[in-house]
Coordinates of C-alpha atoms in Angstrom, one line a residue:
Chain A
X61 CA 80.1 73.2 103.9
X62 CA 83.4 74.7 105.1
X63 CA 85.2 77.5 103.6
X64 CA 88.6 76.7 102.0
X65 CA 91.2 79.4 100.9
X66 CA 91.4 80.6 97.4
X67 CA 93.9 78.7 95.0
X68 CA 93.7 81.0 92.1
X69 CA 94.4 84.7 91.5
X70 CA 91.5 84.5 89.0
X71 CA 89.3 83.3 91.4
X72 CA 90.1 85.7 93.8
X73 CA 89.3 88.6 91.5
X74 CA 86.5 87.0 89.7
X75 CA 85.0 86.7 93.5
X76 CA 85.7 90.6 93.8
X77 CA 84.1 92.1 90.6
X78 CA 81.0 90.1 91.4
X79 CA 80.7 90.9 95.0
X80 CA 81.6 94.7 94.0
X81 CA 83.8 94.2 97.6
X82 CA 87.7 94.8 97.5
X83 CA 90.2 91.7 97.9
X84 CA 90.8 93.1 101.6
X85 CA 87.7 92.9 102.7
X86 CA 86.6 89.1 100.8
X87 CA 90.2 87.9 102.3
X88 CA 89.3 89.1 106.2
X89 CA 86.0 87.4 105.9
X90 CA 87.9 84.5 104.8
X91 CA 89.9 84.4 107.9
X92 CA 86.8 85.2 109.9
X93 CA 85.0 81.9 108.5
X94 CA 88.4 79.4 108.6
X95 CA 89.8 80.8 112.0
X96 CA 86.9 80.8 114.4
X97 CA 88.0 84.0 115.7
X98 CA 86.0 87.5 116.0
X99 CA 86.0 89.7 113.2
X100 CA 87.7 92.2 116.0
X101 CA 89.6 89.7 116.6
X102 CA 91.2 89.4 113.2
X103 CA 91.8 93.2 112.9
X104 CA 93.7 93.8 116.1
X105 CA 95.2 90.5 115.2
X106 CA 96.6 92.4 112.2
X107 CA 96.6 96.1 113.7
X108 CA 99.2 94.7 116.2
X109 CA 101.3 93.3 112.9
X110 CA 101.2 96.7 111.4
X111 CA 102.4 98.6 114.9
X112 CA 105.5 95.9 115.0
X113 CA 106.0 96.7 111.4
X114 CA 106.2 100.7 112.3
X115 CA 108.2 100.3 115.5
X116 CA 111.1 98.2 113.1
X117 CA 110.7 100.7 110.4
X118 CA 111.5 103.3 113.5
X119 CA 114.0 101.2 114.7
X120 CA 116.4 100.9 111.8
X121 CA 115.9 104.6 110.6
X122 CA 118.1 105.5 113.7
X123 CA 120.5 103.3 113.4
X124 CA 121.2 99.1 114.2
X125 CA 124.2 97.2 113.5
X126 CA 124.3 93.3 113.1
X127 CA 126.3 90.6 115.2
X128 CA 128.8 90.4 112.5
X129 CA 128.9 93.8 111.8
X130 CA 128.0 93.4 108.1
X131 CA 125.2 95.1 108.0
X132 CA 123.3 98.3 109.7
X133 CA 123.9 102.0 109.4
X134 CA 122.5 102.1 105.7
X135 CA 118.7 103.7 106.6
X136 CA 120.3 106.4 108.9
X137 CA 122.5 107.6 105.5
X138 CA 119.6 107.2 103.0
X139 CA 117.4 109.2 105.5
X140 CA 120.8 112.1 105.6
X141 CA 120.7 111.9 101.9
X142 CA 117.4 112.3 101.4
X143 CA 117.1 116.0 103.4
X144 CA 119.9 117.3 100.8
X145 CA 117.2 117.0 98.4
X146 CA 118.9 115.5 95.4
X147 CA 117.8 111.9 94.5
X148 CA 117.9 110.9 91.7
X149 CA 114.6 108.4 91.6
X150 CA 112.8 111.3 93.5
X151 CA 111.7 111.5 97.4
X152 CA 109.2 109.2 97.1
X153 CA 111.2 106.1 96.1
X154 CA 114.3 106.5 98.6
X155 CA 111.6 107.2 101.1
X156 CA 110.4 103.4 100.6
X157 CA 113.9 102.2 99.7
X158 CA 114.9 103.6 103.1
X159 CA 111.8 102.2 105.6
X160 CA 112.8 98.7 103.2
X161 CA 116.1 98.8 104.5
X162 CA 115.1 99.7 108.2
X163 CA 113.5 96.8 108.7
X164 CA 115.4 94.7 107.0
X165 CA 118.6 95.8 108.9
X166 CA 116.8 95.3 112.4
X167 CA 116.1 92.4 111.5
X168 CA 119.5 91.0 110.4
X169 CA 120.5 92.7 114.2
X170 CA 117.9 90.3 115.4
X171 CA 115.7 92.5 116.1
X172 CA 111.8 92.2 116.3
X173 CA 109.8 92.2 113.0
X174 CA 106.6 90.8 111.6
X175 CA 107.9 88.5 108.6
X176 CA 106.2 89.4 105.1
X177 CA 105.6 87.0 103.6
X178 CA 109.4 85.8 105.5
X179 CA 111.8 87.7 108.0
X180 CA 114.6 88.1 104.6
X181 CA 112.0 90.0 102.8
X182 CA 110.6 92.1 105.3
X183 CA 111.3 94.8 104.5
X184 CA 109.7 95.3 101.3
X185 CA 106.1 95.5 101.9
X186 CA 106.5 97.9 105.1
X187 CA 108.8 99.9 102.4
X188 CA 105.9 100.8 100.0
X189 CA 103.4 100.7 103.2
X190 CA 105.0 103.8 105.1
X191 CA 105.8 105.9 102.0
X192 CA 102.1 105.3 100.9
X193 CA 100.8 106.3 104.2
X194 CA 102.0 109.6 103.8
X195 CA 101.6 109.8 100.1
X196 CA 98.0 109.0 99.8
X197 CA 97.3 110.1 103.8
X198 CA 96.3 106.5 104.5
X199 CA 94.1 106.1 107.7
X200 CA 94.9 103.5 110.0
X201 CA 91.9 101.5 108.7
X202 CA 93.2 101.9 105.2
X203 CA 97.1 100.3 106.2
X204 CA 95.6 97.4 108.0
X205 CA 93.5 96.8 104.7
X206 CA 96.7 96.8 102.6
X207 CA 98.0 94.0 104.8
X208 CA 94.8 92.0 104.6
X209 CA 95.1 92.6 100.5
X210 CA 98.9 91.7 100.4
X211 CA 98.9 88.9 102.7
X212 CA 95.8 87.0 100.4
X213 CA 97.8 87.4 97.4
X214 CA 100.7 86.2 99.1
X215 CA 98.6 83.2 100.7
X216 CA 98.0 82.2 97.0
X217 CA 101.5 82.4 95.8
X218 CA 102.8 80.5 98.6
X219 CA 100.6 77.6 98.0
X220 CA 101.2 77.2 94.2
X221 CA 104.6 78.6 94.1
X222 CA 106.2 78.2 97.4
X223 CA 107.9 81.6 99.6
X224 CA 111.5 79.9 100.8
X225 CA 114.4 80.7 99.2
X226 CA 116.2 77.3 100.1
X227 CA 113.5 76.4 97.6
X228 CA 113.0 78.5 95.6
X229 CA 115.1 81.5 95.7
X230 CA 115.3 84.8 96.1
X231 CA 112.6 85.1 93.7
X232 CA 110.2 83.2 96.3
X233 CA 111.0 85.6 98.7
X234 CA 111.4 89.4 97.5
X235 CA 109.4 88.2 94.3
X236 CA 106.7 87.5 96.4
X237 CA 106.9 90.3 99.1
X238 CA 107.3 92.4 96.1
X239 CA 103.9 91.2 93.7
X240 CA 102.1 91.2 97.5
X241 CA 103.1 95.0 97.5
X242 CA 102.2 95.9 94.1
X243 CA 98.9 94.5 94.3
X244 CA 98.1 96.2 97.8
X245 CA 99.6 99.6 96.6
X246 CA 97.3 99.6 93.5
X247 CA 94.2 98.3 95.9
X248 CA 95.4 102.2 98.5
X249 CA 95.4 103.8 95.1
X250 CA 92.1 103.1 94.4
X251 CA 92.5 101.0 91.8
X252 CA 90.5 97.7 90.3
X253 CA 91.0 94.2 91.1
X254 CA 92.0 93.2 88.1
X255 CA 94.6 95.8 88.0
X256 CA 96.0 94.4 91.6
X257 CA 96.5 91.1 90.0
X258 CA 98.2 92.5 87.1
X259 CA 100.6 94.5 89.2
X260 CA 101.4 91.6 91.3
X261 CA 102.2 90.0 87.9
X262 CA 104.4 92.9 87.1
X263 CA 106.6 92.6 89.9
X264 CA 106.7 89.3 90.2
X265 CA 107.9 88.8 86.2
X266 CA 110.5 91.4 86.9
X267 CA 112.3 89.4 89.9
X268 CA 112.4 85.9 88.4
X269 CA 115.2 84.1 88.7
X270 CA 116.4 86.3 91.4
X271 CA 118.5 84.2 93.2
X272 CA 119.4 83.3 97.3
X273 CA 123.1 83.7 97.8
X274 CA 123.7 85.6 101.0
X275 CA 127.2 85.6 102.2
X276 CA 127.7 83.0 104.9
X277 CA 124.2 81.9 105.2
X278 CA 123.7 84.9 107.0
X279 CA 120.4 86.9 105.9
X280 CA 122.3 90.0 105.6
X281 CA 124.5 90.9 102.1
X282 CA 122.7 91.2 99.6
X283 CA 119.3 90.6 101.3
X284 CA 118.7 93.6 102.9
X285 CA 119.5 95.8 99.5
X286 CA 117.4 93.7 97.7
X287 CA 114.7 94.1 99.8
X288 CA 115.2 97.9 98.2
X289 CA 115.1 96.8 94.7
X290 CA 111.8 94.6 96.0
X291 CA 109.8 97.8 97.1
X292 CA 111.1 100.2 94.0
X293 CA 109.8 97.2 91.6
X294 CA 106.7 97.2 93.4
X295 CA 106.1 100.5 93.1
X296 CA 106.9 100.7 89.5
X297 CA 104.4 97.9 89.1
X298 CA 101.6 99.1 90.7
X299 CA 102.4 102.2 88.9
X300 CA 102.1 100.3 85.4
X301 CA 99.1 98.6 86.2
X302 CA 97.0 101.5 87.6
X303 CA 98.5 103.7 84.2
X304 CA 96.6 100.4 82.6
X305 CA 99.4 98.8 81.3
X306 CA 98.3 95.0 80.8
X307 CA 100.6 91.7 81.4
X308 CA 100.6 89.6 78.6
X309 CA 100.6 86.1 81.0
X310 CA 97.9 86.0 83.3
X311 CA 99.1 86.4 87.3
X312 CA 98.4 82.5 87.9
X313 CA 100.2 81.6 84.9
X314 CA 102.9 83.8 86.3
X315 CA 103.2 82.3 89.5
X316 CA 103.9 78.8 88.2
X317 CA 106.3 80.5 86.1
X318 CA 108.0 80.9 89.7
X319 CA 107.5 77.6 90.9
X320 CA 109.2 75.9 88.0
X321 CA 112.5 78.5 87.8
X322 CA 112.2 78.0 91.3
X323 CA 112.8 73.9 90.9
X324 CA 115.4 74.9 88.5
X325 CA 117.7 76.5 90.4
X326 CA 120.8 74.5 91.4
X327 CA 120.7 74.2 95.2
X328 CA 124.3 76.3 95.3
X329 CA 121.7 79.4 94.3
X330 CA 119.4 78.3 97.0
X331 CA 120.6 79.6 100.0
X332 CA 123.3 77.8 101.1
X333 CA 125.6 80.2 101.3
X334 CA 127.9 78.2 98.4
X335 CA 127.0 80.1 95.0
X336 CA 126.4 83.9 93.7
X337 CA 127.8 86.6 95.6
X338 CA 128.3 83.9 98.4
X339 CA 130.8 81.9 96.4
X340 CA 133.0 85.1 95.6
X341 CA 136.2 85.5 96.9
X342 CA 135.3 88.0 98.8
X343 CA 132.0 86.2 100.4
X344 CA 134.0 83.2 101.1
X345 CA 136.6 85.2 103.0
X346 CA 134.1 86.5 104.9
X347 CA 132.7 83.2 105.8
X348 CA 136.1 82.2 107.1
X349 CA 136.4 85.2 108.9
X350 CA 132.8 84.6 111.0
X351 CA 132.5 80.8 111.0
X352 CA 135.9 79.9 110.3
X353 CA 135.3 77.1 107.7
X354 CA 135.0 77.1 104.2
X355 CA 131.7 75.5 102.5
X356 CA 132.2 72.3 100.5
Chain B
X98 CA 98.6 72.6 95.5
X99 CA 100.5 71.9 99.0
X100 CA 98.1 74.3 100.3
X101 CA 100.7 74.6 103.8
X102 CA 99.3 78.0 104.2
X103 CA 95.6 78.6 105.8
X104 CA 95.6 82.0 107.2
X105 CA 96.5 85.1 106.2
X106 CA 98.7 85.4 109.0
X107 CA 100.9 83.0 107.9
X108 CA 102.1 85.5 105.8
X109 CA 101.8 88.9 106.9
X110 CA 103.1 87.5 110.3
X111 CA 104.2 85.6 112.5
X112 CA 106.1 88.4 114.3
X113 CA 109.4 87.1 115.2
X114 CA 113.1 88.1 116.2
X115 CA 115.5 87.9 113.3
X116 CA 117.0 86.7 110.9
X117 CA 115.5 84.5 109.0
X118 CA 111.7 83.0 109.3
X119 CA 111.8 79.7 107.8
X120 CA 115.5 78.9 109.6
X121 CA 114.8 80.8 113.1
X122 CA 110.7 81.2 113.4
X123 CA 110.4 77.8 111.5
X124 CA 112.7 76.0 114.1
X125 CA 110.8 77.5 116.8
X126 CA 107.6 75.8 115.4
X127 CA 109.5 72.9 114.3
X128 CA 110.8 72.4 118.4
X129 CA 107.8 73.2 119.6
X130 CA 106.2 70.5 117.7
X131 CA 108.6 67.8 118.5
X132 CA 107.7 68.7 122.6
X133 CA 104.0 68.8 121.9
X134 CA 104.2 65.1 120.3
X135 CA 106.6 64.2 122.8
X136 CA 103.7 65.4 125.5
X137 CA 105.8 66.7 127.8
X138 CA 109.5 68.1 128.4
X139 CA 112.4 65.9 126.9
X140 CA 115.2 64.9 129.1
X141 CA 117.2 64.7 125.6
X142 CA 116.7 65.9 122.4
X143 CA 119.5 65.2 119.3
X144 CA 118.8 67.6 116.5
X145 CA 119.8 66.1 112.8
X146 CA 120.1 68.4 110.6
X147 CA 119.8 68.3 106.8
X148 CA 120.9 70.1 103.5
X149 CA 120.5 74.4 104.0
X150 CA 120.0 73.4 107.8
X151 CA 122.9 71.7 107.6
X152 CA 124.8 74.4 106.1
X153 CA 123.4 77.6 107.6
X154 CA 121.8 76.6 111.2
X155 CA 125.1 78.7 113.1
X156 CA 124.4 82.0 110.7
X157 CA 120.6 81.5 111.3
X158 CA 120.5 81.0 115.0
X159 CA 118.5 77.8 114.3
X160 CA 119.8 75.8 117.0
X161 CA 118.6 78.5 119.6
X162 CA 115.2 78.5 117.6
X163 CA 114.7 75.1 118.2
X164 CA 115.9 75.1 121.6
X165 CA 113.1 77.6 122.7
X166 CA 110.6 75.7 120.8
X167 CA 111.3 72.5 123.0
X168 CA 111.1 75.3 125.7
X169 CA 107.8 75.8 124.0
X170 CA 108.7 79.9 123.6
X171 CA 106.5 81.8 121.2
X172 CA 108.8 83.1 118.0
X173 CA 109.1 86.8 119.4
X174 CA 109.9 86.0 122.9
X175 CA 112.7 87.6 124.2
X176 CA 114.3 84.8 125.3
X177 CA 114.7 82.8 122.2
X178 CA 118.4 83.9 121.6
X179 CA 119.2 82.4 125.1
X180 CA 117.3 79.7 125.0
X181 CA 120.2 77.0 124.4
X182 CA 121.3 78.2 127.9
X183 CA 117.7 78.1 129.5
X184 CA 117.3 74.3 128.3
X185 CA 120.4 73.7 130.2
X186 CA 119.4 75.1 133.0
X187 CA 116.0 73.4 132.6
X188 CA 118.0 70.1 132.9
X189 CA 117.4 69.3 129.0
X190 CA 120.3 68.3 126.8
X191 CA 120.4 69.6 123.5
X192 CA 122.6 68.4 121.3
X193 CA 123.1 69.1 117.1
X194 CA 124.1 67.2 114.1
X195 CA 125.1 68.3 110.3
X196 CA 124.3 65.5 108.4
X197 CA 126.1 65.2 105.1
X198 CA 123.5 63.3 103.6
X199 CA 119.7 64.5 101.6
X200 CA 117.1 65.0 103.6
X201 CA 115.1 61.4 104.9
X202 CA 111.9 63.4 104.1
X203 CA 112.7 65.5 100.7
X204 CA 112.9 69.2 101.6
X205 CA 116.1 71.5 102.3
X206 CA 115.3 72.7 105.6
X207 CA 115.0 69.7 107.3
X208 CA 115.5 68.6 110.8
X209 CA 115.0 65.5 112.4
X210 CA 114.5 65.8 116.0
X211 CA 114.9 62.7 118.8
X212 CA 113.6 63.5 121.6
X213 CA 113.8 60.8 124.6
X214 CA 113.7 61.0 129.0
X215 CA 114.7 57.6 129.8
X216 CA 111.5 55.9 128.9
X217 CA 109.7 57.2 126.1
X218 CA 111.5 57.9 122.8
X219 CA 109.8 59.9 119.9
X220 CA 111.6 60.6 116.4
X221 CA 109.9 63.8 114.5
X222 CA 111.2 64.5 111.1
X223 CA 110.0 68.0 109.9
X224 CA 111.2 70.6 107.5
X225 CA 110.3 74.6 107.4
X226 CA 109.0 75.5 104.2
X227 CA 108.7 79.3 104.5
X228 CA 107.4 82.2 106.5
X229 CA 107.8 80.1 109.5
X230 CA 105.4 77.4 108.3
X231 CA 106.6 73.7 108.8
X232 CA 105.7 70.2 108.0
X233 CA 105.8 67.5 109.8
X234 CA 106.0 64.3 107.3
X235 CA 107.0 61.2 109.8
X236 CA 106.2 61.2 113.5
X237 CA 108.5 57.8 115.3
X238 CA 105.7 56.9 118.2
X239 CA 105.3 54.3 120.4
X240 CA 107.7 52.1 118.3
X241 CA 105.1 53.5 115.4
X242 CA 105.6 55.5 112.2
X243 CA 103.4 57.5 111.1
X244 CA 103.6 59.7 107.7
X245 CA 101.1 62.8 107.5
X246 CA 101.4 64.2 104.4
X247 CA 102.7 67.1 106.1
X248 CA 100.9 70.2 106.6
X249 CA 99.5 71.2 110.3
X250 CA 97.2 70.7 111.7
X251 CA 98.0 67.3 112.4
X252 CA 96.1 65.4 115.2
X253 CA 97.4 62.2 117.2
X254 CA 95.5 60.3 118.9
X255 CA 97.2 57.2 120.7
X256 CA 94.9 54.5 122.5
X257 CA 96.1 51.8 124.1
X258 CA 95.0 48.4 122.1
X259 CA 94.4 46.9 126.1
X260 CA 91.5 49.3 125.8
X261 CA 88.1 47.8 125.1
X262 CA 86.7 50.9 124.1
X263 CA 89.7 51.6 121.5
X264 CA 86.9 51.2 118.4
X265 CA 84.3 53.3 119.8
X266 CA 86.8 56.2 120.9
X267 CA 88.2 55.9 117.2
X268 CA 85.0 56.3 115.5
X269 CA 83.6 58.8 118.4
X270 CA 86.5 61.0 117.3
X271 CA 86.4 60.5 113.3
X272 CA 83.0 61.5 113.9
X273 CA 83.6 64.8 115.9
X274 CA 86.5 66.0 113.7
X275 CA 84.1 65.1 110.4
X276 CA 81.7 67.5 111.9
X277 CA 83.8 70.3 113.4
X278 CA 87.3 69.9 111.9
X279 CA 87.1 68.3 108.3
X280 CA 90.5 66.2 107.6
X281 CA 91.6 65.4 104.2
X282 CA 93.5 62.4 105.4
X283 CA 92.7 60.0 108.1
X284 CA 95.4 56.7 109.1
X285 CA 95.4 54.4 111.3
X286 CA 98.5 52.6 112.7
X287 CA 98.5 49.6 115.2
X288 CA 101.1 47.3 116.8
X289 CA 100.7 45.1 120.3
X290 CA 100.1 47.7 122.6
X291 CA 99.3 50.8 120.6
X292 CA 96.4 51.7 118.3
X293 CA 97.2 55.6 116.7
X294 CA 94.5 57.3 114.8
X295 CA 96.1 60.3 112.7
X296 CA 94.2 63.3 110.9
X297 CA 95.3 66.0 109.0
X298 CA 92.9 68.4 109.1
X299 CA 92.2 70.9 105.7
X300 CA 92.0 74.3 108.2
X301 CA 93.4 75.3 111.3
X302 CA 91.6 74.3 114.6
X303 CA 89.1 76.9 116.4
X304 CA 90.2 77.8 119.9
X305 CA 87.0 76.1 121.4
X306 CA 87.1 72.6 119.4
X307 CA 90.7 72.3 120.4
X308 CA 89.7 72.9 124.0
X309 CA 87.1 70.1 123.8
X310 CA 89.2 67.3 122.2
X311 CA 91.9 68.1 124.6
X312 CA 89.1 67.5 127.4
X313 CA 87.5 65.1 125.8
X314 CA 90.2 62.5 124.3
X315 CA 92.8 62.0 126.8
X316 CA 96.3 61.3 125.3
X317 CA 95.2 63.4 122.4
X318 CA 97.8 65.3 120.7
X319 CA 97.3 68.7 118.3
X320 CA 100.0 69.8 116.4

C-alpha cells in the first residue's frame, strides 16, 4: 500500500502522540516514503531552502528598492530603530517584524526567495524563524526541523483550504504562513503537538477575512507590512498555546472556516488590484501612474 | 479535498525570483507544461489570459514567467526576467491576450496556452492555484481533448490507432503505473488516427520510474 499525505490536523497529531515522534520528524518520513528520494536527500533538499531563506533575510536588512519604487528601505529603518532601544512591542518582535519585511521587500525587488507557503507571504515564516534562532539558540538541525513542521501544517491547509489569494485572500496567504509559523515556533519551544495545532488555530482565527488588495496588482502595498502583522500574530499564538490557552474550534474546523470566507469574498477583494486599499484614490492613482490604465 | 499539494516542498519552496508565486513561479510551471505536452519547442505560442491573470499579468511579470517556462527555465533562474527576449531570440513568438471573459476552466488564474510550429497544434488550458502549484484541466491533442481533473502528475500517452500493438501497450502501461505509480483516474480518448491513454497519478513520480516510462513508452509524456 502506498503512503498518502495527511488530510486532517487531527490526524496528524493523533499520529504524533502515539508515535511519541514530533510532527517534523512523522512529515520528513512522509516525504521520504512519497518522493523516492534519500532521506539526505530530503534534508539538503530543505537545508538549501533555509540558506535562500537567510541570504533574503540578509539581503533586505541592507537595503532593496522595487521596480516601481514603492517599496524597499523599510528593514534597514526598523533595524536603525531597533539599536536606539525603545520599541514599544520589545526587541524580540521588531526583530521578526524586521527579517519579515526583508524578505518580503527582496522579493517585491524580484529578488530570490523560497516562497512560504507563496512568494507574497514570505516573509512571515523566515520572520519568526531568524528571531527564534537566536532566541532559543536554535541549531541548524533544529531550523531545518521547523521548516519540515511548518511546511506539513501548511500542506494540510492548502489542500482543504486553498493558499492563493486570487482565491481566497489574504487570509490564504499570511493566514496560512502565519498558523504554519505558530505551530513550528511552539514545536522549537518544546512544546506538545497538540499545542502546535492549537497555535496554528490561533493565528489562523485571528487573520480571517484578511483580504488581497495590493495596489496595482503588484505584490508590494500592503503585502509586505502584512507579512509583519503575519509573524507578530504568530508569535503571539504560539505564545498562547504554549501558556496553555485552548481554541474553542478545533484547527480542522478552523481551516474550513477559511475555505468558506475564502469563497465569500467578492473577487474585487481577491487580488485584482480593484477593491480595499487598491480601489482608493490613492491606489488607483498609483496604478495610472505605473500602468497607465485604470481597472474596470 | 483537491489534494494539489503532495510534498512538503510545495510549500516551504519552490525557491523562486519575485513577486508573486502563483502569478510568476506558477506561470513558469504553467509554460513549462504547455512545452512538455507540446514535446518539443513551439514555433508559436498565444497566451489567453483569464480573470486575476487578466488583470495583474504586467504587475506580476507573468508574461516573462511563462515565457521561460516554454524556455523550459527552472523558477529561480536568472534569466526568467529576460526571458521574453530569449524566446525571441530562440525564434519563438510569444504573443498575450486579456480576455474579458470567466475562465473556460473555473479558476482565477487562468491561462490558456496555444502552442503550434506549422504542423502540430496543442491547446493547454491551466490555472495556478498557489505556491507555484498548477492544474492542468483540458489538454487540446491531436485534434483530442482531454480533461484531467487537474492536479499533476498527469501522464499522456498517445499511440497511434495504425498501431497493432496499441491494446497491449495500453494495458502494458496501466499495469506498470498500477504497480509503481498508483493513478486515481485513468481515460481513454480515441479518434481515426489517435488512441490517448491519460492518468493522473495520486503522488509525484520517483526519479527512476519516470526514467523507465520515458525509455520504455515512446511518445510518452509526464507532466
Amino acid at each position: 500500500m502506498y503512503l498518502t499525505m495527511y488530510e486532517r490536523i487531527e490526524e496528524l497529531v493523533q499520529d504524533a502522540e502515539k508515535s511519541g515522534k514530533a510532527i517534523s520528524e512523522l512529515v520528513i518520513e512522509h516525504e521520504v516514503q512519497t518522493s523516492g528520494m534519500s532521506r539526505e536527500d530530503v534534508w539538503n533538499k530543505m537545508k538549501h531552502n533555509l540558506e535562500t531563506m537567510r541570504a533574503a533575510v540578509e539581503r533586505g536588512e541592507k537595503g532593496v528598492k522595487s521596480m516601481t519604487g514603492l517599496t524597499g528601505g523599510q528593514a534597514v529603518k526598523i533595524k536603525a530603530y531597533r539599536e536606539q532601544g525603545h520599541t514599544l512591542s520589545g526587541d524580540i518582535m521588531m526583530q521578526a517584524v524586521q527579517n519579515a519585511v526583508a524578505t518580503n521587500e527582496v522579493n517585491a525587488a524580484m529578488g530570490v526567495i523560497c516562497a512560504t507557503p507563496t512568494a507574497g507571504s514570505s516573509g512571515t515564516l523566515p520572520g519568526v524563524l531568524f528571531m527564534l534562532e537566536k532566541r532559543l539558540k536554535m541549531n541548524e538541525e533544529q531550523m531545518v526541523r521547523f521548516l519540515f513542521t511548518a511546511g506539513g501544517f501548511g500542506m494540510i491547509i492548502a489542500n482543504n483550504a486553498g493558499i492563493a489569494g486570487a482565491s481566497g485572500g489574504c487570509q490564504a496567504e499570511v493566514g496560512s504562513a502565519s498558523g504554519m509559523g505558530a505551530a513550528a515556533a511552539v514545536e522549537a519551544a518544546g512544546g506538545s503537538p497538540r499545542q502546535s495545532a492549537t497555535a496554528m488555530a490561533f493565528a489562523i482565527s485571528n487573520l480571517l477575512g484578511l483580504v488581497c488588495d495590493p495596489i496595482a496588482g503588484l505584490v508590494e502595498v500592503p503585502c509586505v507590512n502584512r507579512n509583519a502583522v503575519g509573524s507578530a500574530n504568530a508569535l503571539v499564538a504560539a505564545d498562547m498555546a504554549l501558556a496553555g490557552c485552548t481554541s474553542i474550534i478545533p484547527p480542522d474546523e478552523v481551516i474550513s472556516a477559511m475555505d468558506k470566507v475564502g469563497r465569500n469574498l467578492p473577487r474585487e477583494l481577491r487580488e485584482t488590484g480593484l477593491g480595499g486599499l487598491a480601489g482608493t484614490p490613492t491606489g488607483q492613482a498609483i496604478r495610472m501612474k505605473i500602468f497607465g490604465k485604470e481597472m474596470d | 479535498m483537491a489534494g494539489n499539494y503532495r510534498s512538503v516542498f510545495d510549500i516551504i519552496g519552490p525557491i523562486m525570483i519575485g513577486p508573486s508565486s502563483s502569478h510568476t513561479a506558477g506561470a513558469v510551471a504553467i509554460g513549462k507544461a504547455g512545452r512538455t505536452i507540446f514535446n518539443g519547442q513551439p514555433k508559436r505560442v498565444v497566451v489567453h489570459y483569464y480573470e486575476s491573470f487578466a488583470q495583474t499579468h504586467q504587475g506580476h511579470g507573468t508574461d516573462y514567467a511563462i515565457a521561460a517556462g516554454i524556455m523550459n527555465f527552472p523558477a529561480d533562474d536568472d534569466r526568467v526576467p529576460i526571458a521574453r527576449q530569449l524566446a525571441k531570440e530562440a525564434g519563438i513568438d510569444i504573443r498575450f491576450v486579456e480576455e474579458a471573459g470567466p475562465s473556460p476552466i473555473g479558476h482565477p488564474n487562468t491561462a490558456v496556452l496555444n502552442l503550434s510550429d506549422g504542423q502540430q497544434q496543442v491547446e493547454v488550458a491551466a490555472c495556478s492555484v498557489g505556491g507555484g502549484v498548477i492544474e492542468v484541466r483540458q489538454i487540446k491533442l491531436y485534434d483530442l481533448t482531454i480533461k484531467p481533473t487537474g492536479p499533476l502528475p498527469i501522464i499522456l500517452y498517445p499511440v497511434k490507432t495504425t498501431d497493432e500493438r496499441r491494446e497491449i501497450k495500453g494495458l502494458q502501461l496501466t499495469e506498470f503505473l498500477r504497480m509503481h505509480a498508483p493513478f486515481k483516474q485513468n481515460v481513454v480518448v480515441e479518434n481515426q488516427a489517435w488512441r490517448i491513454f491519460e492518468f493522473d497519478l495520486i503522488n509525484y513520480l520517483h526519479a527512476g520510474t519516470k526514467k523507465h516510462l520515458l525509455g520504455n513508452y515512446p511518445g510518452i509524456i509526464c507532466i
